[in-house]
Amino acid sequence: MQSLSSAQARRITLAAQGFLDTPHSSPTMGTLARTVRRTGVLQVDSVNVLQRAHFMPLYSRMGAYDTELLRRASTGRQQRRLVEYWAHVQALMPVDLWPEMQHRMEQYRPQRGKWWTDGVTDDLVASLVAEIGERGASTARELDDGLPREKKHWGWNWSASRKALDFMFVVGDLAIAGRNSQFEVLYDLPERVLPDRVLARPTPTPEVAHRELVRRAAISHGVGTEQDLRDYYRMKPAESKPAVAALVEDGELVPVAVEGWTRPGYLHRDARLPRRVHARALLSPFDPLVWERTRAEQLFGFRYRIEIYVPEHLREYGYYVLPFLLGDRIVARVDLKADRRAGVLAVKAAYAEEHAPAETADELALELAELAGWLGLGSITVAGRGDLSAALRSAVRSAA
């Protein structure tokens, strides 16, 4: 069995994720398409303390780009490239994955969707489909039955119509046409959202669909365990394990032993093994490079937990903490906030990893300046929390 060092596994992963792609001075739709081929999906999340989650992985790999590119790629119909579905979690995925998701949709149908569906009746479902058919893409608020919502604990108590819309979305009876300026989902009929070429494709068997999902996960990983490949598209062991075995038998996946991994690894046959990586990027908490925390710890020796839902006085690093990738290592983490009213990128805390090189603060200051420019923020402030904050504050001042 082939063996890989931990450093080789990191470099393979970074190449697979697009961090070695030659940057374009002015990113185009082609640049975006290339990047999405690397990441596979873009997780969607409503938190907007810095920038929406689905915009950030593109920025981390492409640099400053016009976010209108992503809006164009995920709206319209015949030219649409991306559509939202429960692919990793809520995520933008290539439209050509819609047929492969049909088996997942059918699994949800007898469960009445992902969430609780009290009050969701067949009559309500039928009436909502009819109304959307007549009026076009609509938000849940526009279609709501008027019942007030109460916020309890961590989330909302949804109205019956909101639950019904979610059910119809996960089973494929409705699709997401886009989102409005308040980030509300616009539901519409699939035939008004997806291109004809996608709707005309036959639904693959579950076995073929599972194999395709594992194949795509392996391409995006470069190298990973069966558990890594399974998690990328949130599959079940009974789905992923036969798919991995079939791809090994076909020679598309090569079993490998990776230094420090307790489980077998699988290398995609087309994965690139670069001699070195010269990356510099801030990573969203929802970036596919780090969203599976155990894998991030295995690859980078980086223990990472998002603390959005942790009470402030119990947070270790901060509310919205971004790992900082330099070379082929994650060398620091920063708690960031975009103060749009004041035009300031606020660094609320900055911490260095034990292996952080001497140039970490200077390189991070340059990256923060680029991020601030992309977000349209005129200045950067660095608070005093964290062992990197003093050096970073000095580097930011020097860079300015």
mmCIF file with all atom_site columns, C-alpha atoms in Angstrom, residues 92-253:
data_model
loop_
_atom_site.group_PDB
_atom_site.id
_atom_site.type_symbol
_atom_site.label_atom_id
_atom_site.label_alt_id
_atom_site.label_comp_id
_atom_site.label_asym_id
_atom_site.label_entity_id
_atom_site.label_seq_id
_atom_site.pdbx_PDB_ins_code
_atom_site.Cartn_x
_atom_site.Cartn_y
_atom_site.Cartn_z
_atom_site.occupancy
_atom_site.B_iso_or_equiv
_atom_site.pdbx_formal_charge
_atom_site.auth_seq_id
_atom_site.auth_comp_id
_atom_site.auth_asym_id
_atom_site.auth_atom_id
_atom_site.pdbx_PDB_model_num
ATOM 1   C CA . LEU A 1 92  ? -25.277 25.774 -3.487  1.00 0.00 ? 92  LEU A CA 1
ATOM 2   C CA . MET A 1 93  ? -24.453 22.806 -5.700  1.00 0.00 ? 93  MET A CA 1
ATOM 3   C CA . PRO A 1 94  ? -24.000 22.426 -9.477  1.00 0.00 ? 94  PRO A CA 1
ATOM 4   C CA . VAL A 1 95  ? -27.370 22.060 -11.172 1.00 0.00 ? 95  VAL A CA 1
ATOM 5   C CA . ASP A 1 96  ? -26.250 18.811 -12.793 1.00 0.00 ? 96  ASP A CA 1
ATOM 6   C CA . LEU A 1 97  ? -26.331 17.145 -9.355  1.00 0.00 ? 97  LEU A CA 1
ATOM 7   C CA . TRP A 1 98  ? -30.119 17.510 -9.152  1.00 0.00 ? 98  TRP A CA 1
ATOM 8   C CA . PRO A 1 99  ? -30.796 14.032 -10.639 1.00 0.00 ? 99  PRO A CA 1
ATOM 9   C CA . GLU A 1 100 ? -28.291 12.454 -8.221  1.00 0.00 ? 100 GLU A CA 1
ATOM 10  C CA . MET A 1 101 ? -30.200 14.023 -5.338  1.00 0.00 ? 101 MET A CA 1
ATOM 11  C CA . GLN A 1 102 ? -33.518 12.423 -6.346  1.00 0.00 ? 102 GLN A CA 1
ATOM 12  C CA . HIS A 1 103 ? -32.867 9.391  -4.139  1.00 0.00 ? 103 HIS A CA 1
ATOM 13  C CA . ARG A 1 104 ? -32.302 11.714 -1.171  1.00 0.00 ? 104 ARG A CA 1
ATOM 14  C CA . MET A 1 105 ? -35.507 13.568 -1.916  1.00 0.00 ? 105 MET A CA 1
ATOM 15  C CA . GLU A 1 106 ? -37.439 10.322 -1.948  1.00 0.00 ? 106 GLU A CA 1
ATOM 16  C CA . GLN A 1 107 ? -35.916 9.298  1.380   1.00 0.00 ? 107 GLN A CA 1
ATOM 17  C CA . TYR A 1 108 ? -37.234 12.496 2.935   1.00 0.00 ? 108 TYR A CA 1
ATOM 18  C CA . ARG A 1 109 ? -40.740 12.096 1.548   1.00 0.00 ? 109 ARG A CA 1
ATOM 19  C CA . PRO A 1 110 ? -42.066 9.463  4.013   1.00 0.00 ? 110 PRO A CA 1
ATOM 20  C CA . GLN A 1 111 ? -40.329 11.358 6.845   1.00 0.00 ? 111 GLN A CA 1
ATOM 21  C CA . ARG A 1 112 ? -42.200 14.557 5.951   1.00 0.00 ? 112 ARG A CA 1
ATOM 22  C CA . GLY A 1 113 ? -38.952 16.421 5.443   1.00 0.00 ? 113 GLY A CA 1
ATOM 23  C CA . LYS A 1 114 ? -35.987 17.096 7.719   1.00 0.00 ? 114 LYS A CA 1
ATOM 24  C CA . TRP A 1 115 ? -37.779 18.912 10.502  1.00 0.00 ? 115 TRP A CA 1
ATOM 25  C CA . TRP A 1 116 ? -41.010 18.643 12.480  1.00 0.00 ? 116 TRP A CA 1
ATOM 26  C CA . THR A 1 117 ? -44.125 19.080 10.378  1.00 0.00 ? 117 THR A CA 1
ATOM 27  C CA . ASP A 1 118 ? -46.970 19.521 12.838  1.00 0.00 ? 118 ASP A CA 1
ATOM 28  C CA . GLY A 1 119 ? -49.885 21.177 11.105  1.00 0.00 ? 119 GLY A CA 1
ATOM 29  C CA . VAL A 1 120 ? -48.697 20.347 7.592   1.00 0.00 ? 120 VAL A CA 1
ATOM 30  C CA . THR A 1 121 ? -51.600 18.779 5.701   1.00 0.00 ? 121 THR A CA 1
ATOM 31  C CA . ASP A 1 122 ? -51.925 17.551 2.141   1.00 0.00 ? 122 ASP A CA 1
ATOM 32  C CA . ASP A 1 123 ? -54.413 20.363 1.497   1.00 0.00 ? 123 ASP A CA 1
ATOM 33  C CA . LEU A 1 124 ? -51.909 22.973 2.698   1.00 0.00 ? 124 LEU A CA 1
ATOM 34  C CA . VAL A 1 125 ? -49.172 21.508 0.496   1.00 0.00 ? 125 VAL A CA 1
ATOM 35  C CA . ALA A 1 126 ? -51.455 21.498 -2.533  1.00 0.00 ? 126 ALA A CA 1
ATOM 36  C CA . SER A 1 127 ? -52.652 25.054 -1.925  1.00 0.00 ? 127 SER A CA 1
ATOM 37  C CA . LEU A 1 128 ? -49.094 26.389 -1.603  1.00 0.00 ? 128 LEU A CA 1
ATOM 38  C CA . VAL A 1 129 ? -47.993 24.682 -4.817  1.00 0.00 ? 129 VAL A CA 1
ATOM 39  C CA . ALA A 1 130 ? -51.019 26.128 -6.599  1.00 0.00 ? 130 ALA A CA 1
ATOM 40  C CA . GLU A 1 131 ? -50.360 29.627 -5.272  1.00 0.00 ? 131 GLU A CA 1
ATOM 41  C CA . ILE A 1 132 ? -46.668 29.528 -6.232  1.00 0.00 ? 132 ILE A CA 1
ATOM 42  C CA . GLY A 1 133 ? -47.653 28.202 -9.638  1.00 0.00 ? 133 GLY A CA 1
ATOM 43  C CA . GLU A 1 134 ? -49.880 31.232 -10.115 1.00 0.00 ? 134 GLU A CA 1
ATOM 44  C CA . ARG A 1 135 ? -47.792 34.010 -8.576  1.00 0.00 ? 135 ARG A CA 1
ATOM 45  C CA . GLY A 1 136 ? -44.240 32.778 -9.266  1.00 0.00 ? 136 GLY A CA 1
ATOM 46  C CA . ALA A 1 137 ? -41.217 32.691 -6.974  1.00 0.00 ? 137 ALA A CA 1
ATOM 47  C CA . SER A 1 138 ? -42.290 33.649 -3.449  1.00 0.00 ? 138 SER A CA 1
ATOM 48  C CA . THR A 1 139 ? -40.920 33.826 0.074   1.00 0.00 ? 139 THR A CA 1
ATOM 49  C CA . ALA A 1 140 ? -42.438 32.033 3.043   1.00 0.00 ? 140 ALA A CA 1
ATOM 50  C CA . ARG A 1 141 ? -43.414 35.402 4.490   1.00 0.00 ? 141 ARG A CA 1
ATOM 51  C CA . GLU A 1 142 ? -45.378 36.252 1.357   1.00 0.00 ? 142 GLU A CA 1
ATOM 52  C CA . LEU A 1 143 ? -47.138 32.899 1.494   1.00 0.00 ? 143 LEU A CA 1
ATOM 53  C CA . ASP A 1 144 ? -47.536 32.712 5.275   1.00 0.00 ? 144 ASP A CA 1
ATOM 54  C CA . ASP A 1 145 ? -50.873 32.014 6.899   1.00 0.00 ? 145 ASP A CA 1
ATOM 55  C CA . GLY A 1 146 ? -50.434 35.114 9.021   1.00 0.00 ? 146 GLY A CA 1
ATOM 56  C CA . LEU A 1 147 ? -49.707 33.386 12.310  1.00 0.00 ? 147 LEU A CA 1
ATOM 57  C CA . PRO A 1 148 ? -47.097 35.226 14.391  1.00 0.00 ? 148 PRO A CA 1
ATOM 58  C CA . ARG A 1 149 ? -43.786 33.536 15.064  1.00 0.00 ? 149 ARG A CA 1
ATOM 59  C CA . GLU A 1 150 ? -42.071 33.448 18.415  1.00 0.00 ? 150 GLU A CA 1
ATOM 60  C CA . LYS A 1 151 ? -38.339 33.136 18.911  1.00 0.00 ? 151 LYS A CA 1
ATOM 61  C CA . LYS A 1 152 ? -37.513 30.543 21.538  1.00 0.00 ? 152 LYS A CA 1
ATOM 62  C CA . HIS A 1 153 ? -34.147 29.064 22.450  1.00 0.00 ? 153 HIS A CA 1
ATOM 63  C CA . TRP A 1 154 ? -31.886 29.071 19.354  1.00 0.00 ? 154 TRP A CA 1
ATOM 64  C CA . GLY A 1 155 ? -34.394 29.255 16.508  1.00 0.00 ? 155 GLY A CA 1
ATOM 65  C CA . TRP A 1 156 ? -37.821 30.111 15.224  1.00 0.00 ? 156 TRP A CA 1
ATOM 66  C CA . ASN A 1 157 ? -41.132 28.393 15.713  1.00 0.00 ? 157 ASN A CA 1
ATOM 67  C CA . TRP A 1 158 ? -42.150 28.141 12.091  1.00 0.00 ? 158 TRP A CA 1
ATOM 68  C CA . SER A 1 159 ? -45.678 28.571 10.849  1.00 0.00 ? 159 SER A CA 1
ATOM 69  C CA . ALA A 1 160 ? -47.365 25.589 9.212   1.00 0.00 ? 160 ALA A CA 1
ATOM 70  C CA . SER A 1 161 ? -46.857 27.081 5.765   1.00 0.00 ? 161 SER A CA 1
ATOM 71  C CA . ARG A 1 162 ? -43.146 27.595 6.428   1.00 0.00 ? 162 ARG A CA 1
ATOM 72  C CA . LYS A 1 163 ? -42.827 23.949 7.479   1.00 0.00 ? 163 LYS A CA 1
ATOM 73  C CA . ALA A 1 164 ? -44.728 22.835 4.394   1.00 0.00 ? 164 ALA A CA 1
ATOM 74  C CA . LEU A 1 165 ? -42.447 24.855 2.116   1.00 0.00 ? 165 LEU A CA 1
ATOM 75  C CA . ASP A 1 166 ? -39.390 23.314 3.720   1.00 0.00 ? 166 ASP A CA 1
ATOM 76  C CA . PHE A 1 167 ? -40.874 19.850 3.242   1.00 0.00 ? 167 PHE A CA 1
ATOM 77  C CA . MET A 1 168 ? -41.636 20.505 -0.424  1.00 0.00 ? 168 MET A CA 1
ATOM 78  C CA . PHE A 1 169 ? -38.105 21.837 -0.923  1.00 0.00 ? 169 PHE A CA 1
ATOM 79  C CA . VAL A 1 170 ? -36.325 18.795 0.531   1.00 0.00 ? 170 VAL A CA 1
ATOM 80  C CA . VAL A 1 171 ? -38.487 16.352 -1.432  1.00 0.00 ? 171 VAL A CA 1
ATOM 81  C CA . GLY A 1 172 ? -37.977 18.281 -4.675  1.00 0.00 ? 172 GLY A CA 1
ATOM 82  C CA . ASP A 1 173 ? -41.548 19.435 -5.261  1.00 0.00 ? 173 ASP A CA 1
ATOM 83  C CA . LEU A 1 174 ? -40.244 22.992 -5.016  1.00 0.00 ? 174 LEU A CA 1
ATOM 84  C CA . ALA A 1 175 ? -36.828 24.438 -5.764  1.00 0.00 ? 175 ALA A CA 1
ATOM 85  C CA . ILE A 1 176 ? -35.070 27.583 -4.585  1.00 0.00 ? 176 ILE A CA 1
ATOM 86  C CA . ALA A 1 177 ? -35.068 30.218 -7.302  1.00 0.00 ? 177 ALA A CA 1
ATOM 87  C CA . GLY A 1 178 ? -32.816 32.556 -5.309  1.00 0.00 ? 178 GLY A CA 1
ATOM 88  C CA . ARG A 1 179 ? -32.917 34.821 -2.290  1.00 0.00 ? 179 ARG A CA 1
ATOM 89  C CA . ASN A 1 180 ? -34.150 38.368 -1.832  1.00 0.00 ? 180 ASN A CA 1
ATOM 90  C CA . SER A 1 181 ? -32.244 41.295 -0.302  1.00 0.00 ? 181 SER A CA 1
ATOM 91  C CA . GLN A 1 182 ? -33.268 40.122 3.188   1.00 0.00 ? 182 GLN A CA 1
ATOM 92  C CA . PHE A 1 183 ? -31.750 36.698 2.422   1.00 0.00 ? 183 PHE A CA 1
ATOM 93  C CA . GLU A 1 184 ? -35.195 35.090 2.387   1.00 0.00 ? 184 GLU A CA 1
ATOM 94  C CA . VAL A 1 185 ? -35.582 32.006 0.224   1.00 0.00 ? 185 VAL A CA 1
ATOM 95  C CA . LEU A 1 186 ? -37.643 32.371 -2.962  1.00 0.00 ? 186 LEU A CA 1
ATOM 96  C CA . TYR A 1 187 ? -39.497 29.113 -3.626  1.00 0.00 ? 187 TYR A CA 1
ATOM 97  C CA . ASP A 1 188 ? -40.645 28.192 -7.115  1.00 0.00 ? 188 ASP A CA 1
ATOM 98  C CA . LEU A 1 189 ? -41.572 25.178 -9.227  1.00 0.00 ? 189 LEU A CA 1
ATOM 99  C CA . PRO A 1 190 ? -38.514 23.142 -10.320 1.00 0.00 ? 190 PRO A CA 1
ATOM 100 C CA . GLU A 1 191 ? -39.455 23.515 -13.994 1.00 0.00 ? 191 GLU A CA 1
ATOM 101 C CA . ARG A 1 192 ? -39.088 27.304 -13.595 1.00 0.00 ? 192 ARG A CA 1
ATOM 102 C CA . VAL A 1 193 ? -35.748 27.041 -11.790 1.00 0.00 ? 193 VAL A CA 1
ATOM 103 C CA . LEU A 1 194 ? -33.721 24.274 -13.442 1.00 0.00 ? 194 LEU A CA 1
ATOM 104 C CA . PRO A 1 195 ? -32.473 24.163 -17.046 1.00 0.00 ? 195 PRO A CA 1
ATOM 105 C CA . ASP A 1 196 ? -34.245 21.866 -19.500 1.00 0.00 ? 196 ASP A CA 1
ATOM 106 C CA . ARG A 1 197 ? -31.089 19.775 -19.912 1.00 0.00 ? 197 ARG A CA 1
ATOM 107 C CA . VAL A 1 198 ? -31.157 18.943 -16.180 1.00 0.00 ? 198 VAL A CA 1
ATOM 108 C CA . LEU A 1 199 ? -34.877 18.188 -16.058 1.00 0.00 ? 199 LEU A CA 1
ATOM 109 C CA . ALA A 1 200 ? -34.522 15.917 -19.094 1.00 0.00 ? 200 ALA A CA 1
ATOM 110 C CA . ARG A 1 201 ? -31.858 13.728 -17.523 1.00 0.00 ? 201 ARG A CA 1
ATOM 111 C CA . PRO A 1 202 ? -33.033 10.356 -16.210 1.00 0.00 ? 202 PRO A CA 1
ATOM 112 C CA . THR A 1 203 ? -32.799 9.693  -12.499 1.00 0.00 ? 203 THR A CA 1
ATOM 113 C CA . PRO A 1 204 ? -29.829 7.402  -11.831 1.00 0.00 ? 204 PRO A CA 1
ATOM 114 C CA . THR A 1 205 ? -30.181 4.373  -9.616  1.00 0.00 ? 205 THR A CA 1
ATOM 115 C CA . PRO A 1 206 ? -29.266 4.994  -5.968  1.00 0.00 ? 206 PRO A CA 1
ATOM 116 C CA . GLU A 1 207 ? -26.051 2.987  -6.437  1.00 0.00 ? 207 GLU A CA 1
ATOM 117 C CA . VAL A 1 208 ? -24.953 5.096  -9.405  1.00 0.00 ? 208 VAL A CA 1
ATOM 118 C CA . ALA A 1 209 ? -25.886 8.304  -7.577  1.00 0.00 ? 209 ALA A CA 1
ATOM 119 C CA . HIS A 1 210 ? -23.940 7.285  -4.465  1.00 0.00 ? 210 HIS A CA 1
ATOM 120 C CA . ARG A 1 211 ? -20.900 6.460  -6.539  1.00 0.00 ? 211 ARG A CA 1
ATOM 121 C CA . GLU A 1 212 ? -21.053 9.853  -8.250  1.00 0.00 ? 212 GLU A CA 1
ATOM 122 C CA . LEU A 1 213 ? -21.295 11.674 -4.917  1.00 0.00 ? 213 LEU A CA 1
ATOM 123 C CA . VAL A 1 214 ? -18.316 9.776  -3.508  1.00 0.00 ? 214 VAL A CA 1
ATOM 124 C CA . ARG A 1 215 ? -16.381 10.409 -6.727  1.00 0.00 ? 215 ARG A CA 1
ATOM 125 C CA . ARG A 1 216 ? -16.986 14.135 -6.456  1.00 0.00 ? 216 ARG A CA 1
ATOM 126 C CA . ALA A 1 217 ? -16.082 14.117 -2.772  1.00 0.00 ? 217 ALA A CA 1
ATOM 127 C CA . ALA A 1 218 ? -12.823 12.326 -3.587  1.00 0.00 ? 218 ALA A CA 1
ATOM 128 C CA . ILE A 1 219 ? -11.972 14.855 -6.295  1.00 0.00 ? 219 ILE A CA 1
ATOM 129 C CA . SER A 1 220 ? -12.601 17.723 -3.853  1.00 0.00 ? 220 SER A CA 1
ATOM 130 C CA . HIS A 1 221 ? -10.607 16.019 -1.092  1.00 0.00 ? 221 HIS A CA 1
ATOM 131 C CA . GLY A 1 222 ? -7.702  14.680 -3.098  1.00 0.00 ? 222 GLY A CA 1
ATOM 132 C CA . VAL A 1 223 ? -7.169  12.210 -0.289  1.00 0.00 ? 223 VAL A CA 1
ATOM 133 C CA . GLY A 1 224 ? -9.479  11.289 2.565   1.00 0.00 ? 224 GLY A CA 1
ATOM 134 C CA . THR A 1 225 ? -10.866 8.519  4.712   1.00 0.00 ? 225 THR A CA 1
ATOM 135 C CA . GLU A 1 226 ? -14.153 6.821  3.917   1.00 0.00 ? 226 GLU A CA 1
ATOM 136 C CA . GLN A 1 227 ? -15.681 8.911  6.704   1.00 0.00 ? 227 GLN A CA 1
ATOM 137 C CA . ASP A 1 228 ? -14.351 12.094 5.054   1.00 0.00 ? 228 ASP A CA 1
ATOM 138 C CA . LEU A 1 229 ? -15.804 11.118 1.687   1.00 0.00 ? 229 LEU A CA 1
ATOM 139 C CA . ARG A 1 230 ? -19.117 10.210 3.304   1.00 0.00 ? 230 ARG A CA 1
ATOM 140 C CA . ASP A 1 231 ? -19.431 13.519 5.147   1.00 0.00 ? 231 ASP A CA 1
ATOM 141 C CA . TYR A 1 232 ? -18.831 15.740 2.118   1.00 0.00 ? 232 TYR A CA 1
ATOM 142 C CA . TYR A 1 233 ? -22.317 15.085 0.764   1.00 0.00 ? 233 TYR A CA 1
ATOM 143 C CA . ARG A 1 234 ? -23.724 13.913 4.107   1.00 0.00 ? 234 ARG A CA 1
ATOM 144 C CA . MET A 1 235 ? -24.207 10.324 3.061   1.00 0.00 ? 235 MET A CA 1
ATOM 145 C CA . LYS A 1 236 ? -24.978 7.277  5.178   1.00 0.00 ? 236 LYS A CA 1
ATOM 146 C CA . PRO A 1 237 ? -22.418 4.482  5.728   1.00 0.00 ? 237 PRO A CA 1
ATOM 147 C CA . ALA A 1 238 ? -24.639 2.049  3.837   1.00 0.00 ? 238 ALA A CA 1
ATOM 148 C CA . GLU A 1 239 ? -24.444 4.417  0.850   1.00 0.00 ? 239 GLU A CA 1
ATOM 149 C CA . SER A 1 240 ? -20.792 5.459  0.946   1.00 0.00 ? 240 SER A CA 1
ATOM 150 C CA . LYS A 1 241 ? -19.020 2.209  1.812   1.00 0.00 ? 241 LYS A CA 1
ATOM 151 C CA . PRO A 1 242 ? -20.192 0.224  -1.266  1.00 0.00 ? 242 PRO A CA 1
ATOM 152 C CA . ALA A 1 243 ? -19.466 3.276  -3.432  1.00 0.00 ? 243 ALA A CA 1
ATOM 153 C CA . VAL A 1 244 ? -15.898 3.541  -2.093  1.00 0.00 ? 244 VAL A CA 1
ATOM 154 C CA . ALA A 1 245 ? -15.357 -0.199 -2.650  1.00 0.00 ? 245 ALA A CA 1
ATOM 155 C CA . ALA A 1 246 ? -16.635 0.070  -6.233  1.00 0.00 ? 246 ALA A CA 1
ATOM 156 C CA . LEU A 1 247 ? -14.369 3.032  -7.012  1.00 0.00 ? 247 LEU A CA 1
ATOM 157 C CA . VAL A 1 248 ? -11.385 1.175  -5.550  1.00 0.00 ? 248 VAL A CA 1
ATOM 158 C CA . GLU A 1 249 ? -12.187 -1.819 -7.720  1.00 0.00 ? 249 GLU A CA 1
ATOM 159 C CA . ASP A 1 250 ? -12.402 0.447  -10.769 1.00 0.00 ? 250 ASP A CA 1
ATOM 160 C CA . GLY A 1 251 ? -9.030  1.988  -9.905  1.00 0.00 ? 251 GLY A CA 1
ATOM 161 C CA . GLU A 1 252 ? -10.380 5.506  -9.431  1.00 0.00 ? 252 GLU A CA 1
ATOM 162 C CA . LEU A 1 253 ? -9.583  5.437  -5.709  1.00 0.00 ? 253 LEU A CA 1
#
